[in-house]
Amino acid sequence: MRHFIFFPPEASVYARHVDWILFGLLGVSAAIIGLVVALLLVFGIRYRRGSRAPRGPLPAWVSRDVEIGWTVATLFTFVFIFWYATASFLTTIGAAPNALEIHVVGKQWMWKIEHSNGVREINELHVPIGIPVKLVMISQDVIHSFFLPALRIKQDVLPGRYTSESFTADKTGTYNLFCAEYCGTDHARMGGSIVIMKKADYQKWLDAQPGAENLAGQGRQLFVRLGCAGCHFEKGHRRAPDLAGLYGSYVELADGRTVRADDSYLRDSILQPKRDIVAGYAPIMPSFEGTVSEDQIFELVAFIKSYSGDAETTQ
Amino acid sequence: MSDAVLDDTSLPHDVSTFDKGYLGDGHTLRSWLLTTDHKRIAILYALTLTIFFFIGGVAIALVRIELVTPAQDFVTADEYNRLFTLHGIIMVWFFLVPSIPATFGNFLLPLMIGARDLAFPRLNLFSWYLTVIGGAFTVYVLLAGGVDTGWTFYTPYSSIYSNSHVIAAAIAVFVAGFGTIATGINFIVTTHTMRAPGLTWFRLPLFVWAMYTVSVVIILATPVLAMALTLMMAERFFGVPIFNPQGGGDPILFQHLFWFYSHPAVYIMILPAMGVVSEVIPCFARRRLFGYDFMVYALVAISVVGFFVWGHHMFVSGESPYANLVFSFLSFVVAVPSAIKVFNWTATLYRGQITYEAPMLYAFGFVGLFTMGGLTGLFLASIPIDVQATDTYFVIAHFHYVMVGGTVSAFFAALHFWWSKITGRMYPETWARFAAVLMYFGFNFTFFPQFIMGWAGMPRRYGSYPPEFQIYHVLSSAGAVVLAAAYLMPLGYLTWSLRWGRRAGDNPWGATGLEWQTSSPPPTHNFDKLPTVERAPYDYHPEGYVETGEAARTIEASQKGGEQE
């Protein structure tokens, strides 16, 4: 790591874009503070007590017209800055399709990272350049915040709810990773680095990792071990909904609502199965709250996402 | 009001400061602890808050020592977390929020509107006791081992996970909050019902308007803090699931409730400061305040719009991006009236007869630092910038520019401006000017580097950090030494002036407010004959006035009189 930093490295197009907004704001602010300080100095010196500067009467209209003038001017300037800063933000709502999805679990005081091919790391995040990455994050205890200064992104990581942040890095290197939301004793140590690599290097790194089955495969094993398969893979008369092709579809619930089966829905259905009962089924599924950890839920969800109802499902 | 200017050559009396006016009205402990005189209660508040200011200052001094090196080597991580939490809780609730209203507001509001006391004198004393009880809880927390949640008490850390004295700390804030509410009610009723004959709303000094608007914000916002803390304590103590997601709660709900109070609380801290500066600048520029009406509208606009911007503290919390847009826009809107006020203070100098006594230097410092704080607020209102800057030292620098550069500078401006009214003595001018300039430079020295390291990614609440940030922490800690010296100096020379300071006379500045028409220190009943008001405030030299003002000559005369003493 370097021993001095004046301006943070820019490791994505977005980071450079944010910096241009910063420079725009710095320019406007310098102009405003320059004006205020210049007026303070000029008036302060010119109209010091006893100076010879003339002090004729102000015409009656001066006060009102000047007030309205600078009120309107300030309002326009500020609304312009709002527009300038917000326009770029609007384009970042919603992640790129086909993003490389990486799962992050925050806990006191470490980051656990699960790649979709099953590779795991702690307090380090390896990503390739040029490929959109989407981090799907959840906390096991208190609120944390996943902060990557070189990419100008930060997102709180909440217990009980998925949040995400997306980026496309374009500069290789090792950069800071911090927890930005105060989380207790070792908050200051809950960090590490993001390693941005060329695609070939990234592949090499992946291959060198201890061989593990991919996340969906681990999820399938877990699915069977926890006994989920008993009902969900049952043939013929079903006690539980079929999971094939479920992810992303719309599900009709017993109470008449329709919900989209996304990550949060699947997570809630594992932990609080009585909340969203699928139409036509009895509420017999037990809760897995306390039985499965957040990283295991990521595996289960990854499995359900990938599951399309292949042949050798039942055991 | 202007004839008060000429009536200013009162010579020293043969009595000690403590035998005059309200100060001479009893010397026993009982005469202080059971007083209902708003001026004595103001003194009680001033002493209490000064103690807390220095406790909070010691806490942050230890933090700044730890941060000189990147490693966690001076205190442990747990101690560090307790120190910055203590600093935050004490400085926000036991200094900044009550600072100007409870001391100067209490002392001056009745004097400025020509009243004999506040509307509810016993309630006023009660609010001081509430502050002291809250303070006692804080001291208990400190002695029992501290609290480590940060001043923001975020759940579920505070309600489930923290192993520290969260409940006692929350009770401290809860109780002190009711003290503030009581003061707010008192000020509102007093302003409505006890103004002198002829003192219409648009003849009120800006300081009174500031006290009035801040009181409205206090009584609307503080109860929400009380609710948020009560719910948090209910979860921690009784296990009622409200914020903890494992019980079906929502941790973000706490943040909404907390910031619904705590953003208006920023205005609770800055509006009184704006009121002070609006008194000081016209007096030392010998000039009517520019755009009085607009200054009043700006205060009202800030207090109203200030209630609708809390979500800008939560841009990265998982709040809906569309809610973020609305909060961002409103945050830009609320900055407009603040900018108007800066322009008006500056324009007040135009064609003035300006002198630079210590209160004016502090007021100039306020305008410069507040402008910096306000402008960096625009950065944080911009969503992409805030995503990078939030929870870093950029935010720390921003709100210290507003609350310390702004409010504390104004507090010292007020202290020097009204010192003679409160004590009957003048402070030593040279020392005070030196302290004012030192405070300005010490402040920038401490906090400007924090903008740079914050943008570079240095997170807040870190007792250890990567070595590339060290240079900024060293600068900041060195600046804090200068700043500490600048804060300690007034403690020394103001105490000195109580006995050896030059006697001030009733109106050493030739100021126009009603408070200057009574003697210094004022009698317990404030005015021998209740004043009537026939003119607008800030009736300083008329338009087109060229030569050195009559008022200015009077100042010289009284200074000569003082030196001969």
GROMACS .gro file of N, CA and C in nm, chain B residues 36-134:
model
  297
  351THR      N    1  -3.556   3.178   4.054
  351THR     CA    2  -3.640   3.171   3.935
  351THR      C    3  -3.606   3.286   3.840
  352ASP      N    4  -3.499   3.357   3.870
  352ASP     CA    5  -3.456   3.468   3.784
  352ASP      C    6  -3.391   3.411   3.658
  353HIS      N    7  -3.443   3.446   3.543
  353HIS     CA    8  -3.393   3.389   3.417
  353HIS      C    9  -3.244   3.415   3.399
  354LYS      N   10  -3.193   3.525   3.456
  354LYS     CA   11  -3.051   3.558   3.439
  354LYS      C   12  -2.964   3.465   3.521
  355ARG      N   13  -3.009   3.436   3.644
  355ARG     CA   14  -2.932   3.343   3.727
  355ARG      C   15  -2.939   3.201   3.671
  356ILE      N   16  -3.056   3.164   3.618
  356ILE     CA   17  -3.067   3.029   3.559
  356ILE      C   18  -2.975   3.019   3.439
  357ALA      N   19  -2.964   3.130   3.364
  357ALA     CA   20  -2.871   3.130   3.250
  357ALA      C   21  -2.729   3.104   3.297
  358ILE      N   22  -2.692   3.164   3.413
  358ILE     CA   23  -2.557   3.142   3.466
  358ILE      C   24  -2.540   2.995   3.508
  359LEU      N   25  -2.644   2.940   3.572
  359LEU     CA   26  -2.638   2.798   3.611
  359LEU      C   27  -2.614   2.712   3.487
  360TYR      N   28  -2.690   2.740   3.382
  360TYR     CA   29  -2.671   2.666   3.257
  360TYR      C   30  -2.529   2.684   3.204
  361ALA      N   31  -2.482   2.807   3.206
  361ALA     CA   32  -2.349   2.834   3.148
  361ALA      C   33  -2.242   2.753   3.220
  362LEU      N   34  -2.251   2.748   3.355
  362LEU     CA   35  -2.151   2.671   3.430
  362LEU      C   36  -2.161   2.522   3.397
  363THR      N   37  -2.287   2.471   3.394
  363THR     CA   38  -2.307   2.328   3.365
  363THR      C   39  -2.252   2.294   3.228
  364LEU      N   40  -2.288   2.375   3.128
  364LEU     CA   41  -2.247   2.343   2.991
  364LEU      C   42  -2.096   2.355   2.974
  365THR      N   43  -2.036   2.449   3.047
  365THR     CA   44  -1.890   2.463   3.037
  365THR      C   45  -1.822   2.337   3.085
  366ILE      N   46  -1.873   2.282   3.199
  366ILE     CA   47  -1.815   2.157   3.249
  366ILE      C   48  -1.826   2.047   3.144
  367PHE      N   49  -1.945   2.034   3.084
  367PHE     CA   50  -1.964   1.928   2.986
  367PHE      C   51  -1.880   1.953   2.860
  368PHE      N   52  -1.868   2.079   2.821
  368PHE     CA   53  -1.786   2.111   2.705
  368PHE      C   54  -1.643   2.060   2.726
  369PHE      N   55  -1.591   2.076   2.847
  369PHE     CA   56  -1.454   2.032   2.870
  369PHE      C   57  -1.444   1.880   2.887
  370ILE      N   58  -1.549   1.815   2.942
  370ILE     CA   59  -1.546   1.667   2.947
  370ILE      C   60  -1.545   1.613   2.802
  371GLY      N   61  -1.636   1.666   2.720
  371GLY     CA   62  -1.641   1.623   2.579
  371GLY      C   63  -1.510   1.653   2.508
  372GLY      N   64  -1.447   1.764   2.547
  372GLY     CA   65  -1.320   1.802   2.486
  372GLY      C   66  -1.207   1.706   2.525
  373VAL      N   67  -1.206   1.663   2.652
  373VAL     CA   68  -1.103   1.568   2.694
  373VAL      C   69  -1.120   1.436   2.618
  374ALA      N   70  -1.246   1.394   2.602
  374ALA     CA   71  -1.271   1.268   2.530
  374ALA      C   72  -1.212   1.275   2.390
  375ILE      N   73  -1.236   1.386   2.320
  375ILE     CA   74  -1.188   1.392   2.182
  375ILE      C   75  -1.037   1.414   2.179
  376ALA      N   76  -0.982   1.475   2.283
  376ALA     CA   77  -0.836   1.490   2.286
  376ALA      C   78  -0.770   1.352   2.289
  377LEU      N   79  -0.828   1.259   2.369
  377LEU     CA   80  -0.773   1.123   2.374
  377LEU      C   81  -0.788   1.054   2.239
  378VAL      N   82  -0.902   1.078   2.173
  378VAL     CA   83  -0.923   1.021   2.040
  378VAL      C   84  -0.816   1.072   1.943
  379ARG      N   85  -0.789   1.202   1.948
  379ARG     CA   86  -0.692   1.260   1.853
  379ARG      C   87  -0.551   1.210   1.884
  380ILE      N   88  -0.522   1.181   2.011
  380ILE     CA   89  -0.390   1.124   2.042
  380ILE      C   90  -0.380   0.984   1.981
  381GLU      N   91  -0.485   0.903   1.997
  381GLU     CA   92  -0.485   0.768   1.939
  381GLU      C   93  -0.461   0.772   1.789
  382LEU      N   94  -0.519   0.873   1.724
  382LEU     CA   95  -0.517   0.875   1.577
  382LEU      C   96  -0.386   0.928   1.519
  383VAL      N   97  -0.293   0.968   1.604
  383VAL     CA   98  -0.165   1.015   1.550
  383VAL      C   99  -0.091   0.901   1.479
  384THR      N  100  -0.108   0.779   1.528
  384THR     CA  101  -0.044   0.665   1.460
  384THR      C  102  -0.152   0.574   1.401
  385PRO      N  103  -0.121   0.505   1.292
  385PRO     CA  104  -0.221   0.419   1.229
  385PRO      C  105  -0.263   0.300   1.315
  386ALA      N  106  -0.174   0.253   1.402
  386ALA     CA  107  -0.209   0.135   1.481
  386ALA      C  108  -0.297   0.172   1.599
  387GLN      N  109  -0.365   0.073   1.653
  387GLN     CA  110  -0.446   0.092   1.773
  387GLN      C  111  -0.353   0.075   1.892
  388ASP      N  112  -0.291   0.184   1.940
  388ASP     CA  113  -0.185   0.163   2.038
  388ASP      C  114  -0.196   0.247   2.164
  389PHE      N  115  -0.282   0.346   2.168
  389PHE     CA  116  -0.289   0.432   2.286
  389PHE      C  117  -0.401   0.386   2.379
  390VAL      N  118  -0.516   0.359   2.322
  390VAL     CA  119  -0.626   0.300   2.400
  390VAL      C  120  -0.670   0.174   2.325
  391THR      N  121  -0.751   0.090   2.389
  391THR     CA  122  -0.798  -0.030   2.320
  391THR      C  123  -0.912   0.009   2.225
  392ALA      N  124  -0.948  -0.084   2.136
  392ALA     CA  125  -1.057  -0.057   2.042
  392ALA      C  126  -1.186  -0.024   2.117
  393ASP      N  127  -1.214  -0.098   2.224
  393ASP     CA  128  -1.337  -0.072   2.299
  393ASP      C  129  -1.334   0.064   2.367
  394GLU      N  130  -1.217   0.100   2.421
  394GLU     CA  131  -1.207   0.232   2.485
  394GLU      C  132  -1.223   0.343   2.380
  395TYR      N  133  -1.163   0.320   2.264
  395TYR     CA  134  -1.175   0.420   2.158
  395TYR      C  135  -1.322   0.442   2.122
  396ASN      N  136  -1.395   0.332   2.106
  396ASN     CA  137  -1.537   0.344   2.069
  396ASN      C  138  -1.616   0.417   2.177
  397ARG      N  139  -1.578   0.396   2.302
  397ARG     CA  140  -1.648   0.467   2.411
  397ARG      C  141  -1.613   0.615   2.413
  398LEU      N  142  -1.489   0.645   2.376
  398LEU     CA  143  -1.447   0.786   2.379
  398LEU      C  144  -1.519   0.868   2.273
  399PHE      N  145  -1.525   0.818   2.148
  399PHE     CA  146  -1.592   0.902   2.047
  399PHE      C  147  -1.742   0.909   2.070
  400THR      N  148  -1.798   0.801   2.131
  400THR     CA  149  -1.941   0.805   2.162
  400THR      C  150  -1.969   0.910   2.270
  401LEU      N  151  -1.885   0.910   2.373
  401LEU     CA  152  -1.901   1.007   2.481
  401LEU      C  153  -1.888   1.149   2.427
  402HIS      N  154  -1.787   1.170   2.342
  402HIS     CA  155  -1.768   1.302   2.281
  402HIS      C  156  -1.895   1.345   2.208
  403GLY      N  157  -1.950   1.255   2.127
  403GLY     CA  158  -2.069   1.290   2.048
  403GLY      C  159  -2.189   1.320   2.136
  404ILE      N  160  -2.218   1.231   2.231
  404ILE     CA  161  -2.337   1.249   2.313
  404ILE      C  162  -2.326   1.378   2.394
  405ILE      N  163  -2.210   1.400   2.455
  405ILE     CA  164  -2.196   1.520   2.539
  405ILE      C  165  -2.200   1.647   2.454
  406MET      N  166  -2.126   1.648   2.346
  406MET     CA  167  -2.120   1.772   2.268
  406MET      C  168  -2.254   1.805   2.203
  407VAL      N  169  -2.328   1.703   2.158
  407VAL     CA  170  -2.456   1.733   2.095
  407VAL      C  171  -2.560   1.772   2.199
  408TRP      N  172  -2.583   1.685   2.298
  408TRP     CA  173  -2.698   1.708   2.386
  408TRP      C  174  -2.666   1.786   2.512
  409PHE      N  175  -2.539   1.790   2.550
  409PHE     CA  176  -2.506   1.864   2.673
  409PHE      C  177  -2.420   1.985   2.645
  410PHE      N  178  -2.398   2.015   2.517
  410PHE     CA  179  -2.341   2.146   2.485
  410PHE      C  180  -2.417   2.213   2.371
  411LEU      N  181  -2.408   2.158   2.250
  411LEU     CA  182  -2.455   2.234   2.134
  411LEU      C  183  -2.605   2.265   2.136
  412VAL      N  184  -2.688   2.163   2.164
  412VAL     CA  185  -2.833   2.187   2.160
  412VAL      C  186  -2.874   2.293   2.262
  413PRO      N  187  -2.835   2.280   2.391
  413PRO     CA  188  -2.876   2.385   2.483
  413PRO      C  189  -2.789   2.511   2.480
  414SER      N  190  -2.671   2.504   2.415
  414SER     CA  191  -2.570   2.609   2.434
  414SER      C  192  -2.625   2.751   2.428
  415ILE      N  193  -2.658   2.798   2.308
  415ILE     CA  194  -2.697   2.939   2.297
  415ILE      C  195  -2.837   2.965   2.354
  416PRO      N  196  -2.938   2.880   2.325
  416PRO     CA  197  -3.071   2.909   2.382
  416PRO      C  198  -3.071   2.912   2.535
  417ALA      N  199  -3.013   2.810   2.600
  417ALA     CA  200  -3.029   2.799   2.744
  417ALA      C  201  -2.946   2.903   2.819
  418THR      N  202  -2.836   2.951   2.759
  418THR     CA  203  -2.757   3.052   2.828
  418THR      C  204  -2.796   3.191   2.780
  419PHE      N  205  -2.759   3.224   2.655
  419PHE     CA  206  -2.786   3.360   2.607
  419PHE      C  207  -2.934   3.384   2.582
  420GLY      N  208  -3.003   3.281   2.531
  420GLY     CA  209  -3.147   3.295   2.510
  420GLY      C  210  -3.217   3.322   2.641
  421ASN      N  211  -3.183   3.242   2.742
  421ASN     CA  212  -3.243   3.257   2.873
  421ASN      C  213  -3.215   3.396   2.931
  422PHE      N  214  -3.090   3.438   2.919
  422PHE     CA  215  -3.052   3.566   2.978
  422PHE      C  216  -3.115   3.682   2.901
  423LEU      N  217  -3.114   3.672   2.768
  423LEU     CA  218  -3.142   3.791   2.687
  423LEU      C  219  -3.286   3.803   2.638
  424LEU      N  220  -3.355   3.689   2.620
  424LEU     CA  221  -3.487   3.699   2.559
  424LEU      C  222  -3.578   3.796   2.633
  425PRO      N  223  -3.594   3.783   2.767
  425PRO     CA  224  -3.680   3.880   2.836
  425PRO      C  225  -3.624   4.024   2.824
  426LEU      N  226  -3.492   4.039   2.833
  426LEU     CA  227  -3.435   4.173   2.824
  426LEU      C  228  -3.461   4.234   2.686
  427MET      N  229  -3.449   4.151   2.582
  427MET     CA  230  -3.462   4.203   2.446
  427MET      C  231  -3.605   4.241   2.412
  428ILE      N  232  -3.703   4.179   2.479
  428ILE     CA  233  -3.841   4.215   2.447
  428ILE      C  234  -3.901   4.303   2.558
  429GLY      N  235  -3.818   4.346   2.651
  429GLY     CA  236  -3.866   4.438   2.754
  429GLY      C  237  -3.957   4.371   2.856
  430ALA      N  238  -3.923   4.247   2.896
  430ALA     CA  239  -4.005   4.177   2.995
  430ALA      C  240  -3.925   4.160   3.125
  431ARG      N  241  -3.996   4.127   3.234
  431ARG     CA  242  -3.928   4.114   3.362
  431ARG      C  243  -3.871   3.973   3.382
  432ASP      N  244  -3.927   3.874   3.314
  432ASP     CA  245  -3.875   3.737   3.325
  432ASP      C  246  -3.937   3.658   3.210
  433LEU      N  247  -3.907   3.529   3.205
  433LEU     CA  248  -3.976   3.443   3.110
  433LEU      C  249  -4.119   3.421   3.160
  434ALA      N  250  -4.204   3.364   3.072
  434ALA     CA  251  -4.344   3.346   3.109
  434ALA      C  252  -4.359   3.250   3.226
  435PHE      N  253  -4.274   3.145   3.231
  435PHE     CA  254  -4.286   3.044   3.337
  435PHE      C  255  -4.152   3.030   3.409
  436PRO      N  256  -4.125   3.117   3.507
  436PRO     CA  257  -3.994   3.116   3.570
  436PRO      C  258  -3.961   2.984   3.640
  437ARG      N  259  -4.060   2.921   3.704
  437ARG     CA  260  -4.030   2.797   3.775
  437ARG      C  261  -4.006   2.682   3.678
  438LEU      N  262  -4.080   2.683   3.566
  438LEU     CA  263  -4.054   2.583   3.462
  438LEU      C  264  -3.912   2.599   3.410
  439ASN      N  265  -3.868   2.723   3.403
  439ASN     CA  266  -3.732   2.752   3.356
  439ASN      C  267  -3.629   2.686   3.448
  440LEU      N  268  -3.649   2.701   3.579
  440LEU     CA  269  -3.557   2.638   3.674
  440LEU      C  270  -3.565   2.486   3.661
  441PHE      N  271  -3.689   2.435   3.644
  441PHE     CA  272  -3.710   2.292   3.630
  441PHE      C  273  -3.633   2.238   3.508
  442SER      N  274  -3.633   2.314   3.398
  442SER     CA  275  -3.561   2.262   3.281
  442SER      C  276  -3.411   2.253   3.308
  443TRP      N  277  -3.359   2.344   3.391
  443TRP     CA  278  -3.218   2.331   3.426
  443TRP      C  279  -3.195   2.203   3.506
  444TYR      N  280  -3.287   2.176   3.602
  444TYR     CA  281  -3.272   2.054   3.680
  444TYR      C  282  -3.281   1.930   3.593
  445LEU      N  283  -3.369   1.933   3.492
  445LEU     CA  284  -3.376   1.819   3.401
  445LEU      C  285  -3.243   1.799   3.328
  446THR      N  286  -3.184   1.911   3.285
  446THR     CA  287  -3.055   1.902   3.218
  446THR      C  288  -2.950   1.843   3.311
  447VAL      N  289  -2.956   1.885   3.438
  447VAL     CA  290  -2.857   1.835   3.534
  447VAL      C  291  -2.879   1.686   3.562
  448ILE      N  292  -3.007   1.645   3.572
  448ILE     CA  293  -3.034   1.502   3.594
  448ILE      C  294  -2.985   1.421   3.474
  449GLY      N  295  -3.016   1.469   3.354
  449GLY     CA  296  -2.965   1.403   3.234
  449GLY      C  297  -2.813   1.398   3.237
   0.00000   0.00000   0.00000
